Amino acid sequence: MLIHKASDLTYADVTPKSVYLDRRKFLQAMGIASATAVVGQRLFEVAAPSENVFAGTKFSGVVKSPFSTTEKQNSYEDVTHYNNFYEFGTDKSDPAKNAHKLKTANWMVSVEGDVAKPRKITMDEILKIAPLEERIYRHRCVEAWSIVVPWIGFSFSNLAKLVEPTSKAQFVAFQSSYDRGQMLEAKWAGIDFPYVEGLRLDEAMNPLTLLGVGMYGESLPNQDGAPVRMVIPWKYGFKSIKSLVKIKFQSKMPPATWNLAASNEYGFYSNVNPNVDHPRWSQAKERRLGEILKRNTLMFNGYGDQVASMYNGMDLKKYY
Ligand code: MTE
């Protein structure tokens, strides 16, 4: 049975693993050892055996969030076939082709650092932390394209409260999974792994900051950061780190992958700001996937009412 109420849903209850195993048996029976080698890309996408035990889990009883935009959502196809997930390749089409190798069985997120109650959390436990919400957010990539996505998750603050950050905690550091065996393309990406990111504590605790477990009514597709990721809608997309395995509360500003790679181009804050250009291109406009004409980029990606006060008195040209 794939449909559960969010409140009583556990990943252990659902059967996507057997679905995946059946698909695998089917491929083996067909004599298809490597689907890529034998068939065209389209069929490959349908038939590739996903290593994600949560794949296709449907969430029901998901509550609608008042934070959602009423703007037109992008299609599932757009959101799952135009991705940045450098562990699986640097072309926008690479993650859809390669991320099926991401193994999610026994996924654990370690929540540690300056907290009274450090712990390791399973996906089943994560799903029970707070009621699942659908949040339809604008997502603006630093490369000047944007999408509107119906995420599923809940405010990150719910998880933070569980571990009780101490007074030392001023920042939160995030780390993605990294496994060279699964992420063969990572060695060509030109950035260091594991992918890391960070937020100031008040940013992490802002109600808009989402711990995402799904999209379009079901669990996250691998290429979008299965099984759990961050979504920070007023910041450039690279802050929204995928496939989380570690969350650390700490006193020091944490390192961030793109800032480490090119600090003159990507700052720690990386708030969407049409008035501060990237050194190599303008940030004034963006192309919404599926649209031809560019639209104006909004300050804080249009979320200023909820977040601008966190940056009062800061020079946002300096703290880009
Ligand atoms: N997280 C990891 N682990 N690896 C990545 O390469 N890319 C970032 C971010 N999170 C990335 C990541 C960038 S650049 C963007 S724009 C968003 O993920 C893209 O999210 P999406 O593919 O779901 O749209």
CSV table of C-alpha atoms and ligand atoms in Angstrom, one decimal:
chain,number,residue,atom,x,y,z
A,1,MET,CA,0.0,0.0,0.0
A,2,LEU,CA,1.5,3.3,-1.0
A,3,ILE,CA,-0.8,5.8,0.4
A,4,HIS,CA,-0.7,6.8,4.0
A,5,LYS,CA,-1.7,9.7,6.1
A,6,ALA,CA,1.3,11.9,6.7
A,7,SER,CA,0.8,11.5,10.5
A,8,ASP,CA,1.0,7.7,10.4
A,9,LEU,CA,3.3,7.2,7.4
A,10,THR,CA,6.6,5.5,7.8
A,11,TYR,CA,9.0,4.6,5.1
A,12,ALA,CA,9.2,1.1,6.6
A,13,ASP,CA,5.5,0.7,5.8
A,14,VAL,CA,5.7,1.3,2.1
A,15,THR,CA,6.9,-1.0,-0.6
A,16,PRO,CA,8.9,1.0,-3.1
A,17,LYS,CA,11.9,-1.4,-2.5
A,18,SER,CA,9.9,-4.3,-3.8
A,19,VAL,CA,8.7,-2.3,-6.7
A,20,TYR,CA,12.3,-1.5,-7.5
A,21,LEU,CA,13.4,-5.1,-7.0
A,22,ASP,CA,10.6,-6.2,-9.4
A,23,ARG,CA,11.8,-3.7,-11.9
A,24,ARG,CA,15.3,-5.0,-11.5
A,25,LYS,CA,14.2,-8.6,-12.0
A,26,PHE,CA,12.3,-7.4,-15.1
A,27,LEU,CA,15.4,-5.9,-16.5
A,28,GLN,CA,17.4,-8.9,-15.7
A,29,ALA,CA,14.8,-11.2,-17.3
A,30,MET,CA,15.0,-9.0,-20.4
A,31,GLY,CA,18.8,-9.5,-20.4
A,32,ILE,CA,19.4,-5.8,-20.0
A,33,ALA,CA,22.5,-5.6,-17.9
A,34,SER,CA,23.0,-1.9,-18.6
A,35,ALA,CA,20.0,-0.1,-19.8
A,36,THR,CA,22.0,2.9,-21.0
A,37,ALA,CA,24.1,0.8,-23.3
A,38,VAL,CA,21.1,-0.9,-24.9
A,39,VAL,CA,18.3,1.6,-25.1
A,40,GLY,CA,17.8,5.3,-25.8
A,41,GLN,CA,17.7,7.9,-23.1
A,42,ARG,CA,14.0,8.1,-22.8
A,43,LEU,CA,13.4,4.4,-22.0
A,44,PHE,CA,16.5,4.4,-19.8
A,45,GLU,CA,14.9,7.0,-17.6
A,46,VAL,CA,11.8,4.9,-17.2
A,47,ALA,CA,13.6,1.6,-16.8
A,48,ALA,CA,16.7,2.5,-14.8
A,49,PRO,CA,16.7,0.6,-11.6
A,50,SER,CA,16.7,3.2,-8.8
A,51,GLU,CA,18.8,2.5,-5.8
A,52,ASN,CA,16.5,4.7,-3.8
A,53,VAL,CA,14.4,2.6,-1.4
A,54,PHE,CA,12.0,5.5,-0.9
A,55,ALA,CA,11.4,6.1,-4.6
A,56,GLY,CA,7.8,6.9,-5.6
A,57,THR,CA,6.5,7.0,-2.0
A,58,LYS,CA,3.2,8.9,-2.1
A,59,PHE,CA,2.4,11.3,0.7
A,60,SER,CA,-1.2,12.0,1.6
A,61,GLY,CA,-2.7,14.2,4.3
A,62,VAL,CA,-0.2,16.8,3.4
A,63,VAL,CA,-1.4,20.2,4.6
A,64,LYS,CA,-1.2,23.3,2.4
A,65,SER,CA,1.2,26.0,3.6
A,66,PRO,CA,0.3,29.7,3.8
A,67,PHE,CA,3.8,30.4,2.5
A,68,SER,CA,3.0,29.0,-0.9
A,69,THR,CA,3.1,31.2,-4.0
A,70,THR,CA,0.0,31.1,-6.3
A,71,GLU,CA,2.3,31.4,-9.3
A,72,LYS,CA,2.1,28.6,-12.0
A,73,GLN,CA,4.1,25.6,-11.0
A,74,ASN,CA,6.7,24.2,-13.3
A,75,SER,CA,6.1,20.7,-14.7
A,76,TYR,CA,7.5,17.6,-13.0
A,77,GLU,CA,9.5,17.1,-16.2
A,78,ASP,CA,11.2,20.5,-15.9
A,79,VAL,CA,12.0,20.1,-12.3
A,80,THR,CA,13.5,16.6,-12.7
A,81,HIS,CA,15.4,17.0,-16.0
A,82,TYR,CA,17.1,20.3,-15.5
A,83,ASN,CA,19.2,19.9,-12.3
A,84,ASN,CA,22.4,20.9,-10.6
A,85,PHE,CA,23.7,17.9,-8.7
A,86,TYR,CA,27.4,17.9,-9.4
A,87,GLU,CA,28.1,14.6,-7.7
A,88,PHE,CA,26.2,13.1,-10.7
A,89,GLY,CA,27.6,15.3,-13.5
A,90,THR,CA,27.8,18.9,-14.5
A,91,ASP,CA,25.3,19.0,-17.4
A,92,LYS,CA,21.8,19.9,-16.4
A,93,SER,CA,20.6,16.6,-17.9
A,94,ASP,CA,23.2,14.5,-16.1
A,95,PRO,CA,21.5,14.1,-12.7
A,96,ALA,CA,18.4,12.6,-14.3
A,97,LYS,CA,20.6,10.1,-16.1
A,98,ASN,CA,23.0,9.2,-13.3
A,99,ALA,CA,21.4,9.8,-9.9
A,100,HIS,CA,19.5,6.5,-9.9
A,101,LYS,CA,22.8,5.1,-8.4
A,102,LEU,CA,22.2,7.1,-5.2
A,103,LYS,CA,21.6,4.5,-2.5
A,104,THR,CA,19.2,5.6,0.3
A,105,ALA,CA,18.7,2.4,2.3
A,106,ASN,CA,19.3,3.0,6.0
A,107,TRP,CA,19.7,6.7,5.5
A,108,MET,CA,20.8,8.5,8.6
A,109,VAL,CA,21.2,12.2,9.3
A,110,SER,CA,23.5,13.0,12.1
A,111,VAL,CA,22.5,16.2,14.0
A,112,GLU,CA,25.3,17.3,16.2
A,113,GLY,CA,27.6,20.0,17.5
A,114,ASP,CA,26.5,22.7,20.0
A,115,VAL,CA,23.2,21.0,21.0
A,116,ALA,CA,22.0,19.5,24.2
A,117,LYS,CA,20.6,16.4,22.5
A,118,PRO,CA,22.7,15.3,19.5
A,119,ARG,CA,21.3,12.3,17.6
A,120,LYS,CA,21.2,10.3,14.5
A,121,ILE,CA,17.8,10.4,12.8
A,122,THR,CA,16.4,7.9,10.3
A,123,MET,CA,14.0,8.9,7.5
A,124,ASP,CA,11.1,7.3,9.4
A,125,GLU,CA,11.9,9.5,12.4
A,126,ILE,CA,12.2,12.6,10.2
A,127,LEU,CA,8.7,12.1,8.7
A,128,LYS,CA,7.3,12.1,12.3
A,129,ILE,CA,8.9,15.3,13.5
A,130,ALA,CA,6.2,17.6,12.2
A,131,PRO,CA,3.1,17.5,9.9
A,132,LEU,CA,4.2,17.4,6.3
A,133,GLU,CA,3.3,20.6,4.3
A,134,GLU,CA,3.2,21.4,0.7
A,135,ARG,CA,5.1,24.6,0.1
A,136,ILE,CA,5.1,26.0,-3.4
A,137,TYR,CA,8.2,28.0,-3.6
A,138,ARG,CA,10.0,30.1,-6.2
A,139,HIS,CA,13.5,28.7,-6.6
A,140,ARG,CA,16.1,31.0,-8.2
A,141,CYS,CA,19.4,29.6,-9.4
A,142,VAL,CA,22.5,31.8,-9.4
A,143,GLU,CA,22.7,31.0,-13.1
A,144,ALA,CA,19.6,33.2,-13.7
A,145,TRP,CA,17.0,30.6,-14.3
A,146,SER,CA,14.1,29.9,-12.0
A,147,ILE,CA,11.4,27.3,-11.3
A,148,VAL,CA,8.3,27.0,-9.1
A,149,VAL,CA,8.2,23.8,-7.2
A,150,PRO,CA,5.6,22.2,-4.9
A,151,TRP,CA,7.9,20.9,-2.2
A,152,ILE,CA,6.9,18.7,0.7
A,153,GLY,CA,8.5,19.1,4.1
A,154,PHE,CA,8.3,21.2,7.2
A,155,SER,CA,10.2,24.1,8.7
A,156,PHE,CA,13.8,23.2,9.6
A,157,SER,CA,13.2,24.8,13.0
A,158,ASN,CA,11.1,21.8,14.1
A,159,LEU,CA,14.2,19.6,13.7
A,160,ALA,CA,16.4,22.1,15.4
A,161,LYS,CA,14.2,22.4,18.4
A,162,LEU,CA,14.4,18.6,18.9
A,163,VAL,CA,18.1,18.7,19.5
A,164,GLU,CA,18.0,21.9,21.6
A,165,PRO,CA,20.8,24.1,20.2
A,166,THR,CA,22.9,25.6,23.0
A,167,SER,CA,23.8,29.3,23.4
A,168,LYS,CA,27.1,28.6,21.5
A,169,ALA,CA,25.3,27.7,18.3
A,170,GLN,CA,25.4,30.7,16.0
A,171,PHE,CA,25.5,28.9,12.7
A,172,VAL,CA,24.3,25.6,11.1
A,173,ALA,CA,26.6,23.6,8.9
A,174,PHE,CA,25.1,21.1,6.4
A,175,GLN,CA,26.8,18.2,4.6
A,176,SER,CA,25.7,16.1,1.7
A,177,SER,CA,26.3,12.4,1.2
A,178,TYR,CA,29.4,11.6,-0.8
A,179,ASP,CA,30.2,8.1,-2.1
A,180,ARG,CA,32.7,7.9,-4.9
A,181,GLY,CA,31.4,4.5,-5.9
A,182,GLN,CA,27.9,5.8,-6.5
A,183,MET,CA,28.9,9.3,-7.7
A,184,LEU,CA,31.3,8.4,-10.5
A,185,GLU,CA,30.9,11.7,-12.3
A,186,ALA,CA,32.0,13.8,-9.2
A,187,LYS,CA,35.6,13.5,-10.1
A,188,TRP,CA,35.1,15.7,-13.2
A,189,ALA,CA,33.0,18.3,-11.4
A,190,GLY,CA,35.8,20.7,-10.5
A,191,ILE,CA,34.6,21.3,-6.9
A,192,ASP,CA,35.4,19.5,-3.7
A,193,PHE,CA,33.1,16.9,-2.1
A,194,PRO,CA,31.3,16.3,0.1
A,195,TYR,CA,29.1,19.3,-0.9
A,196,VAL,CA,28.8,21.6,2.2
A,197,GLU,CA,26.7,24.6,3.0
A,198,GLY,CA,25.8,26.8,5.9
A,199,LEU,CA,23.3,29.2,7.4
A,200,ARG,CA,23.3,31.7,10.2
A,201,LEU,CA,21.2,30.3,13.1
A,202,ASP,CA,18.4,32.9,12.6
A,203,GLU,CA,18.3,32.1,8.9
A,204,ALA,CA,18.0,28.4,9.7
A,205,MET,CA,15.3,29.0,12.2
A,206,ASN,CA,13.3,31.3,9.9
A,207,PRO,CA,9.9,29.5,9.2
A,208,LEU,CA,10.5,29.7,5.4
A,209,THR,CA,13.6,27.4,5.7
A,210,LEU,CA,12.3,24.0,4.7
A,211,LEU,CA,13.6,20.6,5.4
A,212,GLY,CA,12.4,18.9,2.2
A,213,VAL,CA,11.4,15.3,1.8
A,214,GLY,CA,9.3,15.4,-1.3
A,215,MET,CA,7.8,17.2,-4.2
A,216,TYR,CA,4.7,16.8,-6.4
A,217,GLY,CA,3.0,14.7,-3.7
A,218,GLU,CA,5.7,12.1,-3.4
A,219,SER,CA,9.2,11.4,-2.1
A,220,LEU,CA,12.1,13.4,-3.6
A,221,PRO,CA,13.4,12.0,-6.9
A,222,ASN,CA,17.2,11.2,-6.6
A,223,GLN,CA,18.2,14.0,-8.9
A,224,ASP,CA,16.4,16.5,-6.7
A,225,GLY,CA,18.3,15.5,-3.6
A,226,ALA,CA,16.6,12.3,-2.2
A,227,PRO,CA,15.8,11.5,0.5
A,228,VAL,CA,16.1,14.8,2.4
A,229,ARG,CA,17.4,18.2,1.5
A,230,MET,CA,17.3,21.9,2.4
A,231,VAL,CA,15.2,24.5,0.5
A,232,ILE,CA,15.9,28.1,1.3
A,233,PRO,CA,13.7,30.1,-1.1
A,234,TRP,CA,15.2,33.6,-0.7
A,235,LYS,CA,18.7,32.5,-1.5
A,236,TYR,CA,20.3,31.3,-4.7
A,237,GLY,CA,19.7,27.7,-5.4
A,238,PHE,CA,23.1,26.4,-4.5
A,239,LYS,CA,22.4,27.1,-0.8
A,240,SER,CA,19.7,24.4,-1.0
A,241,ILE,CA,21.9,21.5,-0.3
A,242,LYS,CA,20.8,18.0,-1.4
A,243,SER,CA,20.9,14.5,0.1
A,244,LEU,CA,21.8,15.6,3.6
A,245,VAL,CA,23.7,13.4,6.0
A,246,LYS,CA,25.1,15.8,8.6
A,247,ILE,CA,23.7,18.9,10.3
A,248,LYS,CA,26.1,20.6,12.8
A,249,PHE,CA,25.2,23.5,15.0
A,250,GLN,CA,28.4,25.5,15.7
A,251,SER,CA,29.8,28.9,16.8
A,252,LYS,CA,31.9,29.5,13.6
A,253,MET,CA,30.6,30.4,10.1
A,254,PRO,CA,30.7,27.1,8.2
A,255,PRO,CA,32.5,26.6,4.9
A,256,ALA,CA,30.2,26.5,1.8
A,257,THR,CA,31.2,24.6,-1.4
A,258,TRP,CA,30.8,27.4,-4.0
A,259,ASN,CA,32.3,30.0,-1.7
A,260,LEU,CA,35.3,27.7,-1.3
A,261,ALA,CA,35.5,27.2,-5.0
A,262,ALA,CA,35.3,31.0,-6.0
A,263,SER,CA,34.7,33.3,-3.0
A,264,ASN,CA,34.7,36.4,-5.3
A,265,GLU,CA,31.7,35.0,-7.2
A,266,TYR,CA,29.7,33.2,-4.4
A,267,GLY,CA,29.4,34.7,-1.0
A,268,PHE,CA,28.3,32.9,2.2
A,269,TYR,CA,24.9,34.7,2.3
A,270,SER,CA,23.9,34.5,-1.4
A,271,ASN,CA,20.6,36.1,-0.9
A,272,VAL,CA,18.8,36.6,-4.2
A,273,ASN,CA,19.6,40.2,-5.1
A,274,PRO,CA,18.9,41.8,-8.5
A,275,ASN,CA,21.1,44.8,-7.5
A,276,VAL,CA,24.3,42.8,-7.0
A,277,ASP,CA,25.5,41.2,-10.2
A,278,HIS,CA,27.6,38.1,-10.4
A,279,PRO,CA,31.0,39.2,-11.6
A,280,ARG,CA,30.4,37.5,-15.0
A,281,TRP,CA,26.6,38.2,-15.5
A,282,SER,CA,23.7,40.3,-14.4
A,283,GLN,CA,21.3,39.1,-11.7
A,284,ALA,CA,18.6,41.6,-12.6
A,285,LYS,CA,16.5,39.2,-14.7
A,286,GLU,CA,15.9,35.5,-14.8
A,287,ARG,CA,14.4,33.0,-17.2
A,288,ARG,CA,11.6,30.9,-15.7
A,289,LEU,CA,12.0,27.4,-17.2
A,290,GLY,CA,9.4,27.0,-19.9
A,291,GLU,CA,9.1,30.7,-20.7
A,292,ILE,CA,10.7,32.7,-23.4
A,293,LEU,CA,10.7,36.2,-22.1
A,294,LYS,CA,12.9,37.0,-19.1
A,295,ARG,CA,11.2,38.4,-16.0
A,296,ASN,CA,12.6,40.8,-13.4
A,297,THR,CA,14.3,39.1,-10.4
A,298,LEU,CA,12.8,40.2,-7.1
A,299,MET,CA,14.8,41.2,-4.0
A,300,PHE,CA,15.1,38.1,-1.7
A,301,ASN,CA,13.3,36.3,-4.5
A,302,GLY,CA,10.1,38.0,-3.4
A,303,TYR,CA,10.3,36.8,0.2
A,304,GLY,CA,11.4,40.1,1.6
A,305,ASP,CA,8.5,40.5,4.0
A,306,GLN,CA,9.5,37.3,5.8
A,307,VAL,CA,13.3,37.7,5.7
A,308,ALA,CA,14.5,41.3,5.0
A,309,SER,CA,14.6,42.2,8.7
A,310,MET,CA,17.3,39.5,9.4
A,311,TYR,CA,19.7,41.7,7.3
A,312,ASN,CA,18.9,45.1,8.7
A,313,GLY,CA,21.9,47.3,8.8
A,314,MET,CA,24.0,44.9,6.7
A,315,ASP,CA,25.6,46.1,3.5
A,316,LEU,CA,24.3,43.5,1.1
A,317,LYS,CA,26.9,44.4,-1.6
A,318,LYS,CA,29.6,43.5,0.9
A,319,TYR,CA,27.8,40.5,2.4
A,320,TYR,CA,26.7,39.0,-1.0
B,1,MTE,N1,23.6,19.9,-3.5
B,1,MTE,C1,24.5,19.0,-3.7
B,1,MTE,N2,24.8,18.0,-2.8
B,1,MTE,N3,25.2,19.0,-4.9
B,1,MTE,C2,25.0,20.0,-5.8
B,1,MTE,O1,25.7,20.0,-6.9
B,1,MTE,N4,23.7,22.0,-6.5
B,1,MTE,C3,23.0,23.2,-5.9
B,1,MTE,C4,21.9,22.8,-5.0
B,1,MTE,N5,22.2,21.7,-4.1
B,1,MTE,C5,24.0,21.0,-5.6
B,1,MTE,C6,23.2,20.8,-4.4
B,1,MTE,C7,22.6,24.1,-7.0
B,1,MTE,S1,23.8,24.9,-7.8
B,1,MTE,C8,21.2,24.3,-7.2
B,1,MTE,S2,20.7,25.5,-8.3
B,1,MTE,C9,20.2,23.4,-6.6
B,1,MTE,O2,20.7,22.4,-5.8
B,1,MTE,C10,19.4,22.8,-7.7
B,1,MTE,O3,18.3,22.0,-7.2
B,1,MTE,P1,17.4,21.3,-8.2
B,1,MTE,O4,18.2,20.5,-9.1
B,1,MTE,O5,16.5,20.4,-7.3
B,1,MTE,O6,16.6,22.3,-8.9
